[in-house]
Each structure stands twice: as structure tokens, then as C-alpha cells.
Amino acid sequence: MKKTKEQIIAEMARRDNLARVNKNSMHVCPKNSIYEKYIKRIIDIFIALPINIILLPVYIVLSILVYMDVGSPVIFKQKRTGKNGKEFNLIKFRSMTNKISNKGNLLPEKERITKLGNIIRKYSLDELISFWLILKGDMSLIGPRPLPVSFEERYSDRHKMRCAVKPRLECPSINTDGHIRFYQEQFENDIWYVENISFIVDCKMVFGLFKMVFNHKERSDHAQATGGAFVGYDDNGQAFSMRRIPEKYETEYQLLSEEVNK
């Protein structure tokens, strides 16, 4: 199977920088507390159970609307990395079609997302069903955002520790000035959470999550910053995405592509 641009650049970044980043990274000490082991799970169930019951009619209506819009299946599934590296299926209501190009490849997202899909994404309706995953135990109300399993080999040893706790759709920063956070800052925020998890911290982050959900501009900025696939680390040890590829890798990729096409 032909490698994608993302895979090729990820290999370049891993070749050049991952060992050095691991050597220079600080050790992570996850907070091992009664709250993290037992109480947090009890709170998750206490909150997620009634929410799922309340949202059941919404799930049904959204399922019907999505089926009428994009057909079956109405649920999108993707393998994500959970606590301690355990994989689970992240589920969302679909917001895009499966239209393909003449070459048999999926069209870009902006060409596949529907009008209903735009509304569903704008108001985060596609993620409501995540409360089922919280009740099931794959996720928690607050925690690092679960990312695709393909990113696992790209993390530094330090950033792999963001998976020391159960994931959630977002891990807001407590002290924020509203600026856009790219992957490096997001990962470091996740590590801070792993080392400082507590009931008070979770309460503050829930407030930050509600603030983000109801602030369309902040959610849009955040999606723009971290929405691209995480690729690796640059020469300065900073995590970067496909939307912020260092110039050296863009150049190397172009030269490699030209060589292959000769």
C-alpha cells in the first residue's frame, strides 16, 4: 500500500528528532490517588446515566435525521487510544458522505460534509453519544482527548503518559487567555492534568469545557489548531501537525515525490 504524505513526514520526524526529544524530556509522575482510582468513576456513572436517559430521544431523532441525510450506518467509528494504551472505538453521529474521487480515494472533508453535518458539528451534536462511552467506562467526563491509534508510535515517551488516565473529548486549560493552543501546548496541558488530577481540578475543567462548548469562536480556533493530524516533533522538540509542517520536511517530501515520479 502506498504511503501517504502524513506517514512519510511522520517517518522523517521520527528519524530525525524522536530519540533526542525522549532524551531531553522530563519524567512524568502520574498522580495515584483514591479520587483517580475510584471516586472519579463513581462520579462519571452518576452523571452519565441520567444524561443518557435524558438524551435518548435526541439520539433517536439524530439517528433518523442522519440516516435520511447520509444513509447507513448513522454512527462513525474509529479506533482510539484509551487508558494505558488500550484501544477502544470512538463513536460519533456521521456528518459526512463517503463520496470518492475518480481514483477511488475519499474526497476531502469539506467536499463530503453535508448541510446537516455542518449544523451537527457546529453545535457538537455528533459528540453527544460520547456519554454512552463514559457510562460504558471507555472514557471519563474530563481527560485528555483520545487520538487515533496511528499516532501512538509518533509520541515521545513523555507525551505517551497522557494515556495514563481515561480520555475524554477535551482537557481544557484552567489558566487560559483564549489563545490558540497547538499540539505541543495541548499535550503538555494533558501531562499537567495527569500529574495533578483531583476533584477540584476536574470541577474547574468542567467549567472550562462548558465555556468552550458555548463559545463558537474558541471551538473553531481550537479545531483549526489541533484538527490536523499529529505528525511528530520538529528540530526544536515541538509537536506539530499536518497543518504546521516544518519547511525542511515539505522540501524533503517534494524532492522525494519528484524522484519517485521520474
Coordinates of C-alpha atoms in Angstrom, one line a residue, residues 2 10 25 57-58 67 69 77-78 101 109 124 131 201 206 208 210 217 221-222 224 232 235 250 254 258 261:
K2 CA 1.3 3.4 -1.0
A10 CA 5.9 11.2 10.3
S25 CA 12.1 15.2 28.1
P57 CA -35.0 10.9 22.4
V58 CA -32.2 13.1 21.0
Y67 CA -30.0 8.2 8.1
D69 CA -29.0 12.6 5.2
K77 CA -16.4 4.5 14.5
Q78 CA -12.7 4.9 14.8
S101 CA -12.9 10.6 -6.5
E109 CA -13.8 16.5 4.2
S124 CA -21.1 19.4 18.8
F131 CA -21.9 10.0 27.1
V201 CA -9.2 20.3 39.0
V206 CA -15.8 21.2 33.5
G208 CA -13.7 25.4 31.0
F210 CA -18.8 24.4 29.1
K217 CA -15.1 31.1 18.0
D221 CA -9.9 28.3 16.7
H222 CA -9.1 25.2 18.7
Q224 CA -8.1 24.8 13.4
G232 CA 5.8 14.3 15.2
D235 CA 14.1 20.3 15.4
E250 CA 7.9 19.9 3.0
Q254 CA 8.7 17.3 -2.6
E258 CA 9.8 14.2 -7.8
N261 CA 7.7 10.3 -10.3

